[in-house]
C-alpha cells in the first residue's frame, strides 16, 4: 500500500519522538512492502517563530491532502505569554477543528512489567484495559464567547460550554461502536447534577443507548469518575465524555500505566485523515536531550495503521514489539526505577525496531 503521511513534529520533545515513530513506520514499510511518504509541516511554537501563526495555511492543506497525520507535541515556556489566539495550543485546536476530528480515542492499558513504575498498587492496576473517548471539537475548548469582559464594573473572563445534540450523538455512538468490540460497557461521564450541557449529554446518551441493547450504559459524575479511576480502574471499559473532562481524566488515567510517556491517542472524524499523537506534552525541561520516552508516539502510529490504513496485523506487531521491549526490562527515565539502566530516546527506538525485525522473522 501507498500512504501519504503529514508529519507535524511541533515543539519541545515533539521532533525527537516523531523521529522515532517515523523509524518504526519505515521498519514496517520495509517488511510489508508498503510505501509511506512523509510531508513535514509546521505547527505550534515553531510555526509562530517562523510564520507568525501557530497554524499556517500550508499545514492545513498538507494535512487535508494526506491519508494520516502524525503529531509530536506543541507548546513551551517561550510562547506562554503570547495572547490566546497566538499560542501554540491554538494551532493544535485549530487543526483538530479543521479536520473535524471530533473523537479522540485514548486507550489505557497497563503493561504488567511496568506496574512497579506506577505510584498505584499493583493489584489495582494489573489488567487495566480501558478506552477514554474524549469529545474533541466542542465544549469549553471551542465555545463562544471565550474572552475577557467586564462584570459588575470589574475585570472578568468568560468561556462557554456548549454542545449541540448532534455533537453529543456522534461521539456517544462512537463509544458504543467501540464497546461492541470490547467488553460491552460504556460509562458516560458528566456533571449532570450541576451543568445543563451535561443534562442534555445524559439524555442523548440514554437515547443512543437504546439502539445498543446489548451494551451496558452507566452514567457517572466526573468528580466520582476521577476518584473511581484510581480506586478501581478495572470497572471501566469505554469511558465517553466531553472535551475538558476527557483532557483531565486521560492525564489521570495515564498514571495507571506508570507514565504519561506511555499513552497514545487517535483523533478521528468523519472520513478524512485521522491525527495521531501521544497524549503527553512537549516536556520542554528534557527537550533536545535524547531523553524522552518515544513509546507513546510509537503506539500512536500503531493506531494510525489500524484506524486509518486498516493495517491491523502491522499495528499488532508494533504493539507486540512495545510489550517485548518492556518485558525485556528496557526503560527510559520516566519509567525507570532505581538501579535500572536508562536508555535514550534513540536507544529505546532501536530496541523497538529490533523487536519488530525479530517478530516478523519468527512469523515468516
Ligand atoms: C491534550 C493536550 C491539549 C488539550 C493541549 C496541549 C491543548 O493537553 O491533547 O490532552 O488540552 O487538548
Ligand atoms: Mg491534555
Tab-separated table of C-alpha atoms and ligand atoms in Angstrom:
chain	number	residue	atom	x	y	z
A	1	UNK	CA	0.000	0.000	0.000
A	2	UNK	CA	0.964	3.576	-0.649
A	3	UNK	CA	0.158	6.131	2.057
A	4	UNK	CA	0.834	9.830	2.409
A	5	UNK	CA	1.576	10.934	5.959
A	6	UNK	CA	1.825	14.548	7.067
A	7	UNK	CA	4.249	14.901	9.959
A	8	UNK	CA	3.945	17.773	12.435
A	9	UNK	CA	6.910	17.471	14.816
A	10	UNK	CA	5.937	20.612	16.770
A	11	UNK	CA	7.860	21.790	19.817
A	12	UNK	CA	9.951	20.518	22.721
A	13	UNK	CA	10.425	16.758	22.582
A	14	UNK	CA	7.971	16.571	19.650
A	15	UNK	CA	10.636	16.309	16.906
A	16	UNK	CA	12.531	13.587	18.797
A	17	UNK	CA	9.584	11.289	19.461
A	18	UNK	CA	8.200	11.830	15.964
A	19	UNK	CA	11.566	10.800	14.506
A	20	UNK	CA	11.312	7.557	16.488
A	21	UNK	CA	7.835	6.879	15.195
A	22	UNK	CA	8.900	7.509	11.600
A	23	UNK	CA	11.712	4.978	12.004
A	24	UNK	CA	9.182	2.455	13.221
A	25	UNK	CA	6.915	3.202	10.252
A	26	UNK	CA	9.854	2.721	7.896
A	27	UNK	CA	10.597	-0.623	9.514
A	28	UNK	CA	7.021	-1.732	8.966
A	29	UNK	CA	7.090	-0.460	5.378
A	30	UNK	CA	10.249	-2.447	4.683
A	31	UNK	CA	8.804	-5.699	5.997
A	32	UNK	CA	5.374	-5.424	4.445
A	33	UNK	CA	6.230	-3.772	1.178
A	34	UNK	CA	4.287	-0.609	1.926
A	35	UNK	CA	5.309	2.830	0.859
A	36	UNK	CA	4.920	5.684	3.309
A	37	UNK	CA	5.794	9.147	2.058
A	38	UNK	CA	6.190	11.972	4.557
A	39	UNK	CA	5.427	15.644	4.198
A	40	UNK	CA	6.752	17.735	7.078
A	41	UNK	CA	4.789	20.826	8.114
A	42	UNK	CA	4.893	23.354	10.937
A	43	UNK	CA	2.516	23.576	13.874
A	44	UNK	CA	2.666	25.349	17.233
A	45	UNK	CA	5.566	27.402	18.576
A	46	UNK	CA	7.874	26.611	15.681
A	47	UNK	CA	5.225	27.943	13.287
A	48	UNK	CA	4.784	31.082	15.395
A	49	UNK	CA	8.541	31.701	15.292
A	50	UNK	CA	8.838	31.197	11.569
A	51	UNK	CA	5.479	32.266	10.180
A	52	UNK	CA	3.833	34.284	12.911
A	53	UNK	CA	0.882	31.942	13.252
A	54	UNK	CA	0.506	28.652	15.166
A	55	UNK	CA	-1.340	27.058	12.237
A	56	UNK	CA	-0.135	28.123	8.773
A	57	UNK	CA	-2.452	27.566	5.801
A	58	UNK	CA	0.127	25.312	4.165
A	59	UNK	CA	-0.048	22.998	7.181
A	60	UNK	CA	-3.813	22.673	6.972
A	61	UNK	CA	-3.535	21.964	3.246
A	62	UNK	CA	-0.840	19.314	3.717
A	63	UNK	CA	-2.929	17.598	6.410
A	64	UNK	CA	-6.077	17.607	4.315
A	65	UNK	CA	-4.233	16.080	1.372
A	66	UNK	CA	-2.775	13.220	3.386
A	67	UNK	CA	-4.010	9.808	4.495
A	68	UNK	CA	-2.948	10.352	8.095
A	69	UNK	CA	-1.295	12.961	10.298
A	70	UNK	CA	1.416	12.268	12.860
A	71	UNK	CA	1.908	14.925	15.528
A	72	UNK	CA	4.541	15.278	18.251
A	73	UNK	CA	3.597	17.965	20.762
A	74	UNK	CA	3.180	21.718	20.890
A	75	UNK	CA	3.913	24.466	23.404
A	76	UNK	CA	6.634	25.672	25.719
A	77	UNK	CA	7.554	28.489	28.110
A	78	UNK	CA	8.863	30.618	25.247
A	79	UNK	CA	5.327	31.193	23.956
A	80	UNK	CA	3.452	31.175	27.280
A	81	UNK	CA	2.987	34.914	27.462
A	82	UNK	CA	1.537	35.383	23.986
A	83	UNK	CA	-2.133	36.335	23.670
A	84	UNK	CA	-4.600	33.422	23.421
A	85	UNK	CA	-5.037	33.426	19.658
A	86	UNK	CA	-1.271	33.296	19.133
A	87	UNK	CA	-0.460	30.422	21.447
A	88	UNK	CA	0.941	27.124	20.130
A	89	UNK	CA	-2.034	25.263	21.626
A	90	UNK	CA	-4.334	27.266	19.385
A	91	UNK	CA	-2.651	25.587	16.417
A	92	UNK	CA	-3.433	22.154	17.789
A	93	UNK	CA	-7.058	23.039	18.498
A	94	UNK	CA	-7.266	24.598	15.036
A	95	UNK	CA	-6.056	21.537	13.180
A	96	UNK	CA	-8.389	19.262	15.192
A	97	UNK	CA	-11.273	21.516	14.232
A	98	UNK	CA	-10.272	21.936	10.574
A	99	UNK	CA	-10.054	18.176	10.111
A	100	UNK	CA	-13.319	17.735	12.042
A	101	UNK	CA	-11.689	15.260	14.423
A	102	UNK	CA	-14.487	15.014	16.934
A	103	UNK	CA	-13.466	11.715	18.531
A	104	UNK	CA	-10.259	11.333	20.489
A	105	UNK	CA	-9.510	7.753	21.470
A	106	UNK	CA	-7.115	7.316	24.367
A	107	UNK	CA	-6.539	3.673	25.219
A	108	UNK	CA	-5.117	2.942	28.653
A	109	UNK	CA	-3.517	-0.464	29.007
A	110	UNK	CA	-1.332	-1.393	31.930
A	111	UNK	CA	1.748	-3.333	30.838
A	112	UNK	CA	2.411	-5.892	33.515
A	113	UNK	CA	6.148	-5.310	33.507
A	114	UNK	CA	5.590	-1.624	34.215
A	115	UNK	CA	3.242	-1.894	37.165
A	116	UNK	CA	6.032	-1.081	39.589
A	117	UNK	CA	6.686	2.279	37.955
A	118	UNK	CA	3.148	3.398	38.763
A	119	UNK	CA	2.545	5.162	42.037
A	120	UNK	CA	-0.502	2.935	42.498
A	121	UNK	CA	-0.672	-0.557	43.955
A	122	UNK	CA	-0.074	-3.462	41.587
A	123	UNK	CA	-3.349	-5.186	42.420
A	124	UNK	CA	-5.238	-2.028	41.467
A	125	UNK	CA	-3.655	-1.609	38.047
A	126	UNK	CA	-2.799	-5.135	36.903
A	127	UNK	CA	-5.069	-5.941	33.981
A	128	UNK	CA	-6.399	-2.424	33.406
A	129	UNK	CA	-7.679	-2.067	29.846
A	130	UNK	CA	-9.922	0.901	29.206
A	131	UNK	CA	-10.565	3.369	26.426
A	132	UNK	CA	-11.284	7.038	27.013
A	133	UNK	CA	-13.368	8.503	24.204
A	134	UNK	CA	-12.955	12.237	24.521
A	135	UNK	CA	-15.123	14.659	22.528
A	136	UNK	CA	-12.580	16.862	20.783
A	137	UNK	CA	-14.155	19.684	18.788
A	138	UNK	CA	-16.761	21.121	21.133
A	139	UNK	CA	-17.398	22.091	24.723
A	140	UNK	CA	-15.365	24.543	26.746
A	141	UNK	CA	-12.450	24.500	24.312
A	142	UNK	CA	-14.459	25.955	21.465
A	143	UNK	CA	-17.498	27.729	22.947
A	144	UNK	CA	-18.215	31.293	22.034
A	145	UNK	CA	-17.730	33.714	23.779
A	146	UNK	CA	-14.323	32.984	25.220
A	147	UNK	CA	-12.906	36.330	26.207
A	148	UNK	CA	-12.068	38.981	28.753
A	149	UNK	CA	-15.040	41.115	29.702
A	150	UNK	CA	-16.422	43.397	32.388
A	151	UNK	CA	-18.733	42.154	35.130
A	152	UNK	CA	-20.157	44.355	37.856
A	153	UNK	CA	-17.628	47.017	36.989
A	154	UNK	CA	-14.558	44.811	37.256
A	155	UNK	CA	-12.345	42.750	35.014
A	156	UNK	CA	-13.744	39.290	34.290
A	157	UNK	CA	-13.367	36.466	31.780
A	158	UNK	CA	-15.777	34.008	30.236
A	159	UNK	CA	-15.557	30.622	28.496
A	160	UNK	CA	-18.601	28.839	27.147
A	161	UNK	CA	-19.559	25.189	27.473
A	162	UNK	CA	-21.925	24.476	24.617
A	163	UNK	CA	-22.931	21.204	22.977
A	164	UNK	CA	-25.341	20.623	20.147
A	165	UNK	CA	-27.383	17.433	20.247
A	166	UNK	CA	-25.734	16.183	17.034
A	167	UNK	CA	-22.280	16.626	18.532
A	168	UNK	CA	-23.212	14.502	21.535
A	169	UNK	CA	-24.931	11.882	19.391
A	170	UNK	CA	-21.943	11.211	17.170
A	171	UNK	CA	-19.403	10.904	19.981
A	172	UNK	CA	-21.624	8.677	22.114
A	173	UNK	CA	-22.270	6.456	19.075
A	174	UNK	CA	-18.552	6.191	18.550
A	175	UNK	CA	-18.205	4.992	22.151
A	176	UNK	CA	-20.890	2.340	21.716
A	177	UNK	CA	-19.319	1.109	18.479
A	178	UNK	CA	-16.013	0.668	20.293
A	179	UNK	CA	-17.684	-1.071	23.237
A	180	UNK	CA	-19.193	-3.587	20.804
A	181	UNK	CA	-15.765	-4.981	20.003
A	182	UNK	CA	-14.512	-4.638	23.575
A	183	UNK	CA	-16.247	-5.623	26.817
A	184	UNK	CA	-19.736	-4.213	26.087
A	185	UNK	CA	-19.799	-1.441	28.632
A	186	UNK	CA	-19.993	2.345	28.241
A	187	UNK	CA	-19.546	4.776	31.117
A	188	UNK	CA	-20.753	8.243	30.169
A	189	UNK	CA	-19.128	10.859	32.365
A	190	UNK	CA	-20.813	14.196	33.004
A	191	UNK	CA	-21.687	16.732	35.687
A	192	UNK	CA	-25.444	16.457	35.301
A	193	UNK	CA	-26.092	17.481	38.906
A	194	UNK	CA	-24.852	20.972	38.048
A	195	UNK	CA	-24.478	21.646	34.317
A	196	UNK	CA	-27.278	21.992	31.792
A	197	UNK	CA	-24.967	20.834	28.995
A	198	UNK	CA	-24.380	17.647	30.995
A	199	UNK	CA	-28.106	17.078	31.416
A	200	UNK	CA	-28.517	17.207	27.635
A	201	UNK	CA	-25.461	14.938	27.313
A	202	UNK	CA	-27.023	12.378	29.644
A	203	UNK	CA	-30.389	12.468	27.859
A	204	UNK	CA	-28.771	11.930	24.484
A	205	UNK	CA	-26.542	9.148	25.831
A	206	UNK	CA	-29.665	7.369	27.114
A	207	UNK	CA	-31.336	7.677	23.714
A	208	UNK	CA	-28.336	6.351	21.829
A	209	UNK	CA	-28.082	3.574	24.404
A	210	UNK	CA	-31.490	2.214	23.396
A	211	UNK	CA	-30.002	1.496	19.941
A	212	UNK	CA	-27.438	-0.777	21.598
A	213	UNK	CA	-29.489	-3.077	23.850
A	214	UNK	CA	-26.577	-5.500	24.353
A	215	UNK	CA	-24.283	-2.873	25.738
A	216	UNK	CA	-24.439	-1.750	29.335
A	217	UNK	CA	-24.637	2.030	29.797
A	218	UNK	CA	-23.884	3.714	33.082
A	219	UNK	CA	-23.645	7.414	33.919
A	220	UNK	CA	-21.051	8.736	36.307
A	221	UNK	CA	-20.423	12.224	37.626
A	222	UNK	CA	-16.995	13.474	36.701
A	223	UNK	CA	-15.759	14.002	40.250
A	224	UNK	CA	-16.731	10.455	41.139
A	225	UNK	CA	-15.133	9.201	37.902
A	226	UNK	CA	-11.854	10.867	38.868
A	227	UNK	CA	-11.980	9.024	42.164
A	228	UNK	CA	-13.094	5.664	40.696
A	229	UNK	CA	-10.283	5.762	38.139
A	230	UNK	CA	-7.711	5.309	40.857
A	231	UNK	CA	-9.896	3.382	43.308
A	232	UNK	CA	-10.952	0.632	40.915
A	233	UNK	CA	-9.962	1.279	37.298
A	234	UNK	CA	-10.817	-2.256	36.185
A	235	UNK	CA	-14.524	-1.421	36.373
A	236	UNK	CA	-14.156	0.665	33.186
A	237	UNK	CA	-14.310	-0.453	29.583
A	238	UNK	CA	-15.214	2.544	27.378
A	239	UNK	CA	-15.463	5.963	29.028
A	240	UNK	CA	-17.072	8.717	26.955
A	241	UNK	CA	-17.006	12.339	27.984
A	242	UNK	CA	-16.858	15.973	26.934
A	243	UNK	CA	-13.683	17.682	25.824
A	244	UNK	CA	-12.287	19.155	29.030
A	245	UNK	CA	-13.357	16.328	31.343
A	246	UNK	CA	-11.627	13.968	28.907
A	247	UNK	CA	-8.470	16.050	28.897
A	248	UNK	CA	-8.230	15.881	32.667
A	249	UNK	CA	-9.284	12.268	33.147
A	250	UNK	CA	-6.889	10.992	30.492
A	251	UNK	CA	-3.866	12.538	32.209
A	252	UNK	CA	-5.037	10.957	35.427
A	253	UNK	CA	-5.560	7.602	33.712
A	254	UNK	CA	-2.062	7.683	32.239
A	255	UNK	CA	-0.681	7.029	35.702
A	256	UNK	CA	-2.367	3.631	35.624
A	257	UNK	CA	0.239	2.722	33.013
A	258	UNK	CA	3.129	4.096	35.024
A	259	UNK	CA	3.868	7.189	32.954
A	260	UNK	CA	2.335	9.916	30.876
A	261	UNK	CA	5.002	8.877	28.378
A	262	UNK	CA	3.114	5.675	27.574
A	263	UNK	CA	-0.273	6.903	26.333
A	264	UNK	CA	-1.049	7.149	22.599
A	265	UNK	CA	-4.064	8.724	21.017
A	266	UNK	CA	-6.033	8.726	17.803
A	267	UNK	CA	-8.270	11.580	16.733
A	268	UNK	CA	-10.753	10.599	14.116
A	269	UNK	CA	-13.629	12.293	12.360
A	270	UNK	CA	-15.989	11.531	9.573
A	271	UNK	CA	-13.943	10.037	6.803
A	272	UNK	CA	-10.976	12.405	6.371
A	273	UNK	CA	-7.459	11.790	7.612
A	274	UNK	CA	-7.045	10.962	11.306
A	275	UNK	CA	-4.474	12.601	13.556
A	276	UNK	CA	-2.242	10.551	15.812
A	277	UNK	CA	-0.330	11.955	18.752
A	278	UNK	CA	0.946	10.999	22.187
A	279	UNK	CA	-1.147	12.483	24.975
A	280	UNK	CA	1.911	13.900	26.723
A	281	UNK	CA	3.039	17.452	26.084
A	282	UNK	CA	6.237	18.971	24.769
A	283	UNK	CA	8.228	18.454	28.014
A	284	UNK	CA	10.481	21.498	27.494
A	285	UNK	CA	12.614	20.518	30.502
A	286	UNK	CA	14.057	17.498	28.670
A	287	UNK	CA	13.723	18.724	25.069
A	288	UNK	CA	16.694	18.175	22.779
A	289	UNK	CA	18.420	15.857	25.261
A	290	UNK	CA	17.525	12.497	23.737
A	291	UNK	CA	15.786	11.536	26.989
A	292	UNK	CA	12.104	11.408	26.035
A	293	UNK	CA	10.136	8.183	26.054
A	294	UNK	CA	9.135	7.544	22.418
A	295	UNK	CA	6.716	4.694	23.190
A	296	UNK	CA	3.521	6.774	23.279
A	297	UNK	CA	4.263	8.170	19.821
A	298	UNK	CA	5.243	4.755	18.505
A	299	UNK	CA	1.989	3.351	19.889
A	300	UNK	CA	0.196	6.253	18.205
A	301	UNK	CA	1.456	5.211	14.771
A	302	UNK	CA	0.234	1.704	15.532
A	303	UNK	CA	-3.189	3.305	15.968
A	304	UNK	CA	-2.715	5.124	12.645
A	305	UNK	CA	-2.034	1.843	10.883
A	306	UNK	CA	-5.068	0.249	12.484
A	307	UNK	CA	-7.674	3.013	12.285
A	308	UNK	CA	-6.656	4.961	9.174
A	309	UNK	CA	-4.936	2.374	6.979
A	310	UNK	CA	-6.663	-0.853	8.009
A	311	UNK	CA	-3.252	-2.449	8.621
A	312	UNK	CA	-4.295	-4.420	11.664
A	313	UNK	CA	-1.561	-7.047	11.526
A	314	UNK	CA	1.159	-4.410	11.223
A	315	UNK	CA	-0.314	-2.446	14.139
A	316	UNK	CA	-0.344	-5.540	16.308
A	317	UNK	CA	3.300	-6.203	15.559
A	318	UNK	CA	4.218	-2.726	16.809
A	319	UNK	CA	2.190	-3.276	19.970
A	320	UNK	CA	3.817	-6.643	20.474
A	321	UNK	CA	7.243	-5.080	19.992
A	322	UNK	CA	6.490	-2.470	22.663
A	323	UNK	CA	5.444	-5.172	25.117
A	324	UNK	CA	8.531	-7.123	24.226
A	325	UNK	CA	10.980	-4.291	24.988
A	326	UNK	CA	9.202	-3.548	28.258
A	327	UNK	CA	9.232	-7.192	29.283
A	328	UNK	CA	12.918	-7.314	28.451
A	329	UNK	CA	13.407	-4.540	31.021
A	330	UNK	CA	14.307	-1.677	28.693
A	331	UNK	CA	13.474	1.661	30.283
A	332	UNK	CA	13.625	5.356	29.535
A	333	UNK	CA	13.982	7.667	32.545
A	334	UNK	CA	10.274	8.247	33.102
A	335	UNK	CA	9.519	4.528	33.561
A	336	UNK	CA	12.705	3.519	35.308
A	337	UNK	CA	13.192	2.654	38.915
A	338	UNK	CA	16.332	2.921	40.988
A	339	UNK	CA	19.144	0.828	39.613
A	340	UNK	CA	17.689	0.476	36.101
A	341	UNK	CA	19.928	1.262	33.152
A	342	UNK	CA	18.317	4.251	31.440
A	343	UNK	CA	18.003	4.246	27.666
A	344	UNK	CA	17.964	7.331	25.486
A	345	UNK	CA	15.173	8.046	23.020
A	346	UNK	CA	17.219	6.691	20.142
A	347	UNK	CA	18.305	3.582	22.052
A	348	UNK	CA	14.723	2.800	23.021
A	349	UNK	CA	13.662	3.262	19.410
A	350	UNK	CA	16.371	0.850	18.275
A	351	UNK	CA	15.079	-1.736	20.737
A	352	UNK	CA	11.584	-1.427	19.278
A	353	UNK	CA	12.888	-1.648	15.705
A	354	UNK	CA	14.954	-4.730	16.595
A	355	UNK	CA	11.916	-6.303	18.249
A	356	UNK	CA	9.819	-5.701	15.125
A	357	UNK	CA	12.524	-7.283	12.973
A	358	UNK	CA	12.620	-10.278	15.285
A	359	UNK	CA	8.848	-10.706	15.449
A	360	UNK	CA	8.490	-10.506	11.678
A	361	UNK	CA	11.281	-13.049	11.177
A	362	UNK	CA	9.669	-15.531	13.563
A	363	UNK	CA	6.276	-15.111	11.922
A	364	UNK	CA	7.554	-15.688	8.397
B	1	LIG	C1	-4.037	17.138	25.135
B	1	LIG	C2	-3.370	18.441	25.468
B	1	LIG	C3	-4.039	19.556	24.676
B	1	LIG	C4	-5.507	19.580	25.069
B	1	LIG	C5	-3.399	20.943	24.863
B	1	LIG	C6	-1.922	20.931	24.509
B	1	LIG	C7	-4.115	21.996	24.086
B	1	LIG	O1	-3.413	18.662	26.830
B	1	LIG	O2	-4.065	16.762	23.947
B	1	LIG	O3	-4.519	16.468	26.049
B	1	LIG	O4	-5.863	20.142	26.100
B	1	LIG	O5	-6.307	19.016	24.321
B	2	LIG	MG1	-4.147	17.015	27.971
